[in-house]
Coordinates of C-alpha atoms and ligand atoms in Angstrom, one line a residue:
M1 CA 29.1 -4.0 80.5
I2 CA 30.0 -0.9 82.5
E3 CA 30.7 2.2 80.4
T4 CA 34.2 3.3 81.4
S5 CA 34.7 6.4 79.3
F6 CA 34.8 9.7 81.3
A7 CA 33.2 11.4 78.3
A8 CA 30.0 9.4 78.8
L9 CA 29.5 10.7 82.4
P10 CA 27.3 13.7 83.1
L11 CA 30.2 15.6 84.6
A12 CA 30.3 19.4 84.2
E13 CA 32.4 20.7 81.3
P14 CA 35.2 22.3 83.4
I15 CA 35.8 18.9 85.1
Q16 CA 35.8 17.1 81.7
R17 CA 38.3 19.6 80.5
A18 CA 40.6 19.0 83.4
L19 CA 40.4 15.2 82.9
I20 CA 41.3 15.6 79.2
E21 CA 44.2 17.8 80.1
K22 CA 45.4 15.2 82.6
G23 CA 45.1 12.6 79.9
Y24 CA 42.5 10.5 81.7
L25 CA 40.1 8.9 79.2
H26 CA 38.8 5.8 80.9
M27 CA 37.7 5.3 84.5
S28 CA 39.4 2.8 86.7
P29 CA 37.1 0.0 88.1
I30 CA 36.4 1.8 91.3
Q31 CA 35.6 5.0 89.5
A32 CA 33.3 3.2 87.0
Q33 CA 31.4 1.7 89.9
A34 CA 31.4 4.7 92.4
I35 CA 31.0 7.8 90.3
P36 CA 27.5 7.1 88.8
V37 CA 26.0 6.2 92.2
L38 CA 27.7 9.2 93.9
L39 CA 26.2 11.5 91.2
E40 CA 22.8 10.2 92.4
N41 CA 23.7 11.3 95.9
R42 CA 23.9 7.8 97.4
D43 CA 26.1 7.0 100.4
L44 CA 29.0 4.7 99.6
L45 CA 31.1 2.1 101.4
A46 CA 34.2 1.3 99.3
C47 CA 36.9 -1.3 100.0
A48 CA 39.8 0.0 98.0
Q49 CA 43.5 0.7 98.4
T50 CA 45.6 3.6 97.3
G51 CA 46.5 3.2 93.7
T52 CA 43.1 2.2 92.5
G53 CA 42.1 5.8 91.6
K54 CA 39.9 6.2 94.7
T55 CA 40.6 9.9 95.1
A56 CA 39.1 10.8 91.8
A57 CA 36.2 8.5 92.5
F58 CA 35.1 10.8 95.3
A59 CA 36.6 14.1 94.2
L60 CA 34.8 14.2 90.8
P61 CA 31.3 13.8 92.2
V62 CA 32.0 16.4 94.9
L63 CA 33.3 18.8 92.3
N64 CA 30.3 18.2 90.0
R65 CA 28.0 19.3 92.8
L66 CA 30.1 22.4 93.3
A67 CA 29.9 23.2 89.6
Q68 CA 26.1 23.5 90.1
K69 CA 26.4 25.7 93.2
T70 CA 24.5 29.0 92.9
K71 CA 24.9 30.5 96.4
P72 CA 28.2 32.2 97.4
L73 CA 30.1 30.8 100.4
G74 CA 29.4 32.2 103.8
R75 CA 32.2 33.1 106.2
E76 CA 33.7 30.1 108.0
E77 CA 31.3 27.8 106.0
V78 CA 32.6 24.4 104.8
L79 CA 30.6 22.6 102.1
N80 CA 32.5 19.3 101.7
L81 CA 34.7 17.7 104.4
I82 CA 37.3 15.1 103.6
L83 CA 39.0 13.4 106.6
T84 CA 42.3 11.6 106.2
P85 CA 44.5 9.9 108.8
T86 CA 47.8 11.6 107.9
R87 CA 49.1 14.9 106.8
E88 CA 50.7 13.4 103.7
L89 CA 47.5 11.9 102.4
A90 CA 45.6 15.2 103.2
V91 CA 48.1 17.1 101.0
Q92 CA 47.7 14.6 98.2
V93 CA 43.9 14.7 98.3
A94 CA 43.8 18.5 98.4
E95 CA 46.2 18.5 95.4
S96 CA 43.8 16.2 93.5
F97 CA 40.9 18.5 94.1
S98 CA 42.9 21.4 92.8
T99 CA 43.9 19.5 89.7
Y100 CA 40.5 18.2 88.8
G101 CA 38.9 21.5 89.8
K102 CA 41.5 23.5 87.9
F103 CA 39.0 25.2 85.6
M104 CA 36.4 25.9 88.3
K105 CA 36.3 28.7 90.8
I106 CA 36.5 26.7 94.0
S107 CA 38.4 27.1 97.3
V108 CA 40.2 24.0 98.6
G109 CA 41.7 24.2 102.1
L110 CA 44.0 21.9 104.1
V111 CA 44.0 21.6 107.9
H112 CA 46.4 19.2 109.7
G113 CA 48.6 19.2 112.8
G114 CA 52.3 19.7 113.1
V115 CA 52.3 23.3 111.7
S116 CA 51.1 26.7 113.1
P117 CA 47.3 26.9 113.1
L118 CA 47.3 30.7 112.3
P119 CA 47.4 30.4 108.4
Q120 CA 44.7 27.7 108.7
I121 CA 42.5 29.9 110.8
R122 CA 42.8 32.8 108.3
M123 CA 42.0 30.5 105.4
L124 CA 38.9 29.1 107.3
Q125 CA 37.5 32.5 107.9
K126 CA 36.8 33.0 104.2
G127 CA 34.8 29.7 103.9
L128 CA 35.8 26.7 101.9
D129 CA 34.2 24.6 99.2
V130 CA 36.4 21.6 100.1
L131 CA 38.2 21.2 103.4
V132 CA 40.7 18.3 103.6
A133 CA 41.6 17.7 107.2
T134 CA 43.1 15.3 109.8
P135 CA 40.6 14.8 112.6
G136 CA 42.6 16.1 115.6
R137 CA 43.4 19.5 114.3
L138 CA 40.0 19.9 112.8
L139 CA 38.3 19.4 116.1
D140 CA 40.8 21.7 117.9
L141 CA 39.9 24.5 115.4
Y142 CA 36.2 23.7 115.6
N143 CA 36.2 23.8 119.4
Q144 CA 38.0 27.2 119.2
G145 CA 35.2 28.5 117.0
H146 CA 37.2 28.9 113.8
L147 CA 34.8 27.1 111.5
S148 CA 31.2 26.1 111.0
L149 CA 30.3 22.6 109.9
A150 CA 26.6 23.3 109.7
S151 CA 26.6 23.5 105.9
V152 CA 28.5 20.3 105.1
Q153 CA 26.8 18.5 102.3
C154 CA 29.3 15.6 101.9
L155 CA 31.6 13.8 104.3
V156 CA 34.4 11.6 103.0
L157 CA 36.3 9.3 105.4
D158 CA 39.4 8.3 103.5
E159 CA 41.5 5.3 104.6
A160 CA 39.1 4.8 107.5
D161 CA 40.9 1.6 108.7
R162 CA 44.1 3.6 109.2
M163 CA 42.2 6.3 111.0
L164 CA 40.8 3.8 113.4
D165 CA 44.2 2.1 113.7
M166 CA 45.7 5.5 114.7
G167 CA 43.1 6.0 117.4
F168 CA 40.9 8.7 115.7
I169 CA 37.6 6.9 116.4
H170 CA 36.5 9.3 119.1
D171 CA 37.4 12.3 117.1
I172 CA 35.4 10.9 114.1
R173 CA 32.4 10.3 116.2
K174 CA 32.5 13.8 117.7
I175 CA 32.8 15.3 114.2
T176 CA 29.9 13.3 112.8
K177 CA 27.7 14.4 115.6
I178 CA 28.3 18.0 114.7
L179 CA 27.5 17.6 111.0
P180 CA 24.0 18.2 109.7
F181 CA 21.8 15.2 109.4
N182 CA 21.1 15.6 105.7
R183 CA 24.4 14.9 104.0
Q184 CA 26.1 12.4 101.7
N185 CA 28.6 10.0 103.4
L186 CA 31.4 8.1 101.8
L187 CA 33.8 5.7 103.5
F188 CA 36.9 4.3 101.9
S189 CA 38.9 1.6 103.6
A190 CA 41.6 -0.7 102.3
T191 CA 40.5 -3.4 104.7
M192 CA 37.2 -4.3 106.3
N193 CA 37.1 -5.4 110.0
P194 CA 34.5 -5.4 112.7
E195 CA 35.4 -1.9 113.9
I196 CA 34.9 -0.5 110.4
T197 CA 31.6 -2.4 110.1
K198 CA 30.5 -0.8 113.4
L199 CA 31.5 2.7 112.2
T200 CA 29.8 2.1 108.9
A201 CA 26.5 1.2 110.6
T202 CA 26.5 4.5 112.5
I203 CA 27.5 6.8 109.7
L204 CA 26.4 5.5 106.4
R205 CA 22.7 5.4 105.3
N206 CA 21.8 2.6 103.0
P207 CA 25.2 2.7 101.3
V208 CA 26.1 1.2 97.9
E209 CA 28.9 -1.2 98.6
I210 CA 31.9 -1.6 96.3
R211 CA 34.9 -3.8 96.7
V212 CA 37.8 -3.4 94.4
T213 CA 40.1 -6.4 95.0
P214 CA 43.7 -5.9 94.0
E215 CA 44.8 -8.1 91.1
V216 CA 45.9 -11.4 92.4
T217 CA 49.6 -11.3 91.6
T218 CA 51.5 -13.5 94.0
A219 CA 54.9 -12.6 92.7
T220 CA 56.5 -15.4 90.8
K221 CA 59.9 -14.8 92.4
V222 CA 58.5 -15.3 95.9
T223 CA 59.0 -18.8 97.3
Q224 CA 56.0 -19.4 99.5
S225 CA 55.6 -22.0 102.2
I226 CA 53.3 -22.8 105.1
H227 CA 54.6 -24.0 108.4
F228 CA 52.0 -25.8 110.5
V229 CA 52.8 -25.2 114.1
N230 CA 51.1 -24.9 117.5
R231 CA 50.9 -21.4 118.9
E232 CA 53.7 -21.9 121.5
S233 CA 56.1 -23.0 118.8
K234 CA 55.8 -19.8 116.7
L235 CA 58.4 -17.8 118.6
P236 CA 61.2 -20.4 118.7
L237 CA 60.5 -21.1 115.0
L238 CA 60.7 -17.4 114.2
L239 CA 63.9 -17.0 116.1
K240 CA 65.5 -19.9 114.2
L241 CA 64.4 -18.6 110.8
V242 CA 65.5 -15.1 111.4
K243 CA 68.8 -16.1 112.9
R244 CA 69.5 -18.4 109.9
Q245 CA 68.6 -15.6 107.6
T246 CA 70.8 -12.9 109.2
A247 CA 73.7 -15.4 109.5
T248 CA 73.7 -16.7 106.0
R249 CA 72.6 -13.6 104.0
N250 CA 74.3 -10.5 105.3
G251 CA 72.4 -7.3 104.7
D252 CA 69.2 -9.0 104.0
L253 CA 66.1 -7.8 105.8
S254 CA 63.2 -9.7 107.3
L255 CA 59.6 -8.3 107.7
V256 CA 57.4 -10.1 110.2
F257 CA 53.6 -9.6 110.2
S258 CA 51.7 -9.5 113.4
R259 CA 47.9 -9.3 113.6
T260 CA 47.8 -6.9 116.5
K261 CA 49.7 -3.8 117.6
H262 CA 50.3 -5.4 121.0
G263 CA 51.6 -8.5 119.4
A264 CA 54.0 -6.5 117.2
N265 CA 55.5 -4.8 120.2
K266 CA 55.8 -8.0 122.1
L267 CA 57.5 -9.8 119.2
A268 CA 60.0 -7.0 118.7
A269 CA 60.9 -7.1 122.4
Q270 CA 61.3 -10.9 122.3
L271 CA 63.5 -10.7 119.2
N272 CA 65.7 -8.0 120.9
K273 CA 65.9 -10.2 124.0
A274 CA 67.2 -13.0 121.8
G275 CA 69.9 -10.7 120.4
I276 CA 68.2 -9.9 117.2
Q277 CA 67.8 -6.2 116.5
A278 CA 64.2 -5.5 115.8
D279 CA 61.7 -2.7 115.7
A280 CA 57.9 -2.6 115.6
I281 CA 55.7 -0.3 113.5
H282 CA 51.9 0.1 113.9
G283 CA 49.2 2.6 114.1
N284 CA 49.8 3.5 117.8
K285 CA 53.2 4.9 116.9
S286 CA 53.6 8.4 115.8
Q287 CA 54.4 9.1 112.1
S288 CA 57.9 10.2 113.1
A289 CA 58.6 7.1 115.2
R290 CA 57.4 4.9 112.3
Q291 CA 59.6 6.8 109.8
H292 CA 62.5 6.4 112.2
A293 CA 62.0 2.7 112.5
L294 CA 61.7 2.4 108.7
N295 CA 64.9 4.4 108.1
R296 CA 66.8 2.1 110.5
F297 CA 65.4 -0.9 108.8
K298 CA 66.3 0.4 105.4
A299 CA 69.8 1.1 106.6
G300 CA 70.1 -2.4 107.9
S301 CA 70.8 -1.4 111.5
T302 CA 67.6 -3.2 112.6
P303 CA 67.4 -6.1 110.1
V304 CA 64.0 -7.2 111.4
L305 CA 60.8 -5.1 111.3
V306 CA 57.6 -6.3 112.9
A307 CA 54.5 -4.7 111.4
T308 CA 50.8 -4.7 111.4
D309 CA 49.0 -4.8 108.0
V310 CA 48.0 -1.2 108.0
A311 CA 51.3 0.2 109.1
A312 CA 53.2 -1.9 106.5
R313 CA 51.2 -0.5 103.6
G314 CA 53.4 1.2 101.1
I315 CA 56.7 -0.2 102.5
D316 CA 59.0 -0.4 99.5
V317 CA 62.3 -1.6 100.7
R318 CA 64.6 -3.4 98.3
N319 CA 66.5 -5.9 100.5
I320 CA 63.6 -7.6 102.1
T321 CA 64.3 -11.3 101.4
L322 CA 62.1 -12.9 104.0
V323 CA 58.5 -12.2 104.9
V324 CA 57.1 -14.1 107.9
N325 CA 53.4 -14.2 108.5
Y326 CA 53.7 -14.8 112.2
D327 CA 49.9 -14.6 112.3
M328 CA 47.8 -15.5 109.2
P329 CA 46.1 -12.4 107.7
V330 CA 42.4 -12.0 108.5
E331 CA 41.8 -10.4 105.1
P332 CA 43.0 -12.8 102.3
E333 CA 44.0 -9.8 100.2
S334 CA 46.5 -8.9 102.8
Y335 CA 48.4 -12.1 102.1
V336 CA 49.2 -10.8 98.6
H337 CA 50.3 -7.4 99.9
R338 CA 52.4 -8.9 102.6
I339 CA 54.3 -11.3 100.4
G340 CA 54.7 -8.6 97.8
R341 CA 57.0 -6.8 100.2
T342 CA 59.7 -9.2 99.4
A343 CA 61.3 -9.9 96.0
R344 CA 61.1 -6.3 95.0
A345 CA 62.8 -5.3 91.8
E346 CA 64.9 -8.1 90.4
A347 CA 65.5 -9.8 93.8
S348 CA 64.0 -13.0 94.9
G349 CA 62.5 -13.7 98.3
R350 CA 60.8 -16.1 100.6
A351 CA 57.4 -15.8 102.3
V352 CA 56.9 -18.1 105.2
S353 CA 53.4 -18.4 106.9
F354 CA 52.9 -19.8 110.3
C355 CA 49.5 -21.5 110.6
S356 CA 48.2 -22.9 113.9
N357 CA 45.1 -24.9 114.4
E358 CA 43.0 -21.8 115.1
E359 CA 44.1 -20.2 111.8
L360 CA 43.2 -23.0 109.4
D361 CA 40.1 -21.2 108.1
L362 CA 42.2 -18.1 107.4
L363 CA 44.7 -20.3 105.4
R364 CA 41.8 -21.7 103.5
S365 CA 40.5 -18.2 102.6
V366 CA 44.0 -17.2 101.4
E367 CA 44.3 -20.3 99.2
R368 CA 40.9 -19.7 97.7
F369 CA 41.7 -16.1 97.1
I370 CA 45.1 -16.7 95.4
K371 CA 43.6 -19.7 93.6
Q372 CA 46.5 -21.9 94.6
S373 CA 47.6 -24.0 97.5
V374 CA 50.7 -22.9 99.4
P375 CA 53.3 -25.6 99.7
V376 CA 53.8 -27.0 103.1
D377 CA 57.3 -27.1 104.7
T378 CA 57.6 -30.0 107.1
H379 CA 61.3 -29.7 107.4
H380 CA 61.5 -28.2 110.8
E381 CA 61.3 -29.5 114.3
H382 CA 58.1 -27.6 115.1
H383 CA 56.0 -29.2 112.4
D384 CA 52.6 -30.1 113.7
E385 CA 51.3 -33.0 111.8
V386 CA 47.9 -32.9 113.5
V387 CA 47.3 -29.4 112.2
A388 CA 48.6 -30.4 108.8
E389 CA 46.2 -33.3 108.6
R390 CA 43.3 -31.2 109.8
H391 CA 44.0 -28.8 106.9
H392 CA 44.1 -31.7 104.5
Q393 CA 40.9 -33.1 105.8
K394 CA 39.1 -29.7 105.7
N395 CA 40.1 -29.3 102.1
L396 CA 39.0 -32.8 101.2
G397 CA 35.6 -32.2 102.9
H398 CA 35.3 -28.9 101.2
N399 CA 36.1 -30.3 97.8
S400 CA 33.8 -33.3 98.0
H401 CA 30.8 -31.0 97.8
R402 CA 32.3 -28.2 95.7
S403 CA 33.2 -27.8 92.0
G404 CA 36.6 -29.2 92.6
N405 CA 38.3 -25.9 91.8
A406 CA 39.4 -25.2 95.4
P407 CA 42.9 -26.0 96.2
T408 CA 44.1 -28.9 98.3
S409 CA 47.4 -28.9 100.0
R410 CA 49.0 -32.1 100.9
P411 CA 52.2 -31.8 102.9
A412 CA 55.3 -31.8 100.7
P413 CA 57.7 -34.7 101.1
K414 CA 59.8 -34.1 104.2
G415 CA 62.6 -31.7 103.6
K416 CA 61.3 -30.3 100.3
V417 CA 59.9 -26.9 99.8
I418 CA 58.3 -26.4 96.4
A419 CA 58.4 -22.9 95.0
T420 CA 54.9 -21.9 93.9
K421 CA 54.5 -20.4 90.5
R422 CA 51.7 -18.1 89.7
N423 CA 48.9 -20.2 88.2
R424 CA 45.7 -18.4 88.1
K425 CA 44.0 -20.2 85.3
R426 CA 44.6 -23.8 86.3
P427 CA 44.8 -24.1 90.1
S428 CA 44.2 -27.8 90.0
M429 CA 47.4 -28.4 88.1
L430 CA 49.3 -26.9 91.0
S431 CA 47.4 -28.9 93.5
R432 CA 48.4 -32.1 91.7
S433 CA 52.1 -31.1 91.7
I434 CA 52.2 -30.7 95.4
Ligands
AMP501 P1 44.7 7.1 94.0 O1 44.3 5.6 94.2 O2 43.6 8.0 94.1 O3 45.9 7.4 94.9 O4 45.2 7.2 92.5 C1 46.4 6.5 92.0 C2 47.0 7.2 90.8 O5 46.2 7.0 89.6 C3 47.1 8.7 90.9 O6 48.4 9.1 90.4 C4 46.0 9.3 90.0 O7 46.4 10.5 89.5 C5 45.9 8.2 88.9 N1 44.6 8.1 88.3 C6 43.4 8.1 88.9 N2 42.4 7.9 88.1 C7 43.0 7.7 86.9 C8 42.4 7.4 85.6 N3 41.1 7.2 85.3 N4 43.3 7.2 84.5 C9 44.6 7.3 84.7 N5 45.2 7.6 86.0 C10 44.4 7.8 87.0

């Protein structure tokens, strides 16, 4: 069993004191797995979301090394560099360093765009133990000669997927080329995709890999269903669903998930063309454009929001009663996050997933991840029986040489959508009821 008490860790006394003052006694799963290996100077690849305690997972080992530091800081020198995609996250991370390093003599600095660079330049002149920065502004200041990165001992890329989604890949590559070869590298990402894997291969050296999966909590108040359709039928089906939703339930909001940024833009345009007010949010849009779209959505003036997974993270809007997975999620964990956007607070909601022939494997991954089969809704004119049957056959084939725990989903009787209840322990019961 992994020891989870902070007291058992070889962390310096001032850090232990700060943790006690904060009331943290036990490590979260990501901390219990990451901190011991980071204290041994290993590189780390961690798949974890905000809310898992990931910030302390990297901040405490960084602080521990600073506690053993003997040399005074040189002018413009930076010892630890934390890169984040947004200003908001940078502020939060810097605050965490200040909190956990409260009883240490350390300097923590913050560099991000959107504000005057002059105070940042003055701060950099004195040197920093920890610099938390967004990539663009950091590079600007570096190119103007305001800081040295030659002494960086540790690089942390926080929310790397979001950084890539926001187009920071070139900046990240430029920054890593400037850094000294001998350093520790940590990469945190909520999702893994081929782009992240490529980045990982060039930056991390023999990393320890950790994956903290969110608890499987497919909200009980969410009625889930699968619509088997061919690709061409997705748009007409979406228009029907959304029109019905806005016509029957005034003030209710619909959130539609698209796999790509381009797809999100296109869908929003198609909805608008059909007379349904819609906006798109994704990583290519500026922070203020996204906030604007979110505000209009919350206010109900655009009752439909089309989003990519990364952009939708953290959306907490009360009146979302319909979530549509226009594209099946590539990461099965995303399914749980997506459908969790509806049925907030005491409300109930519906999560409808469109699955085409090309997406059957993705559906299978989702069903295995949530340990239940999603009921099939055949009660629409776009139902594709061929795709439904292929899904059924795939599951049968799969189950015939597996333990029998994997879900099977037979189409529900025509016209009936069965609400799925959370059933983590006995998935087969649910399969039988469908
Ligand atoms: P994060 O995922 O880093 O954004 O952290 C999520 C929240 O959990 C923050 O409010 C942290 O202050 C808090 N937190 C982190 N680690 C612990 C812990 N071991 N015990 C209690 N709370 C924690």
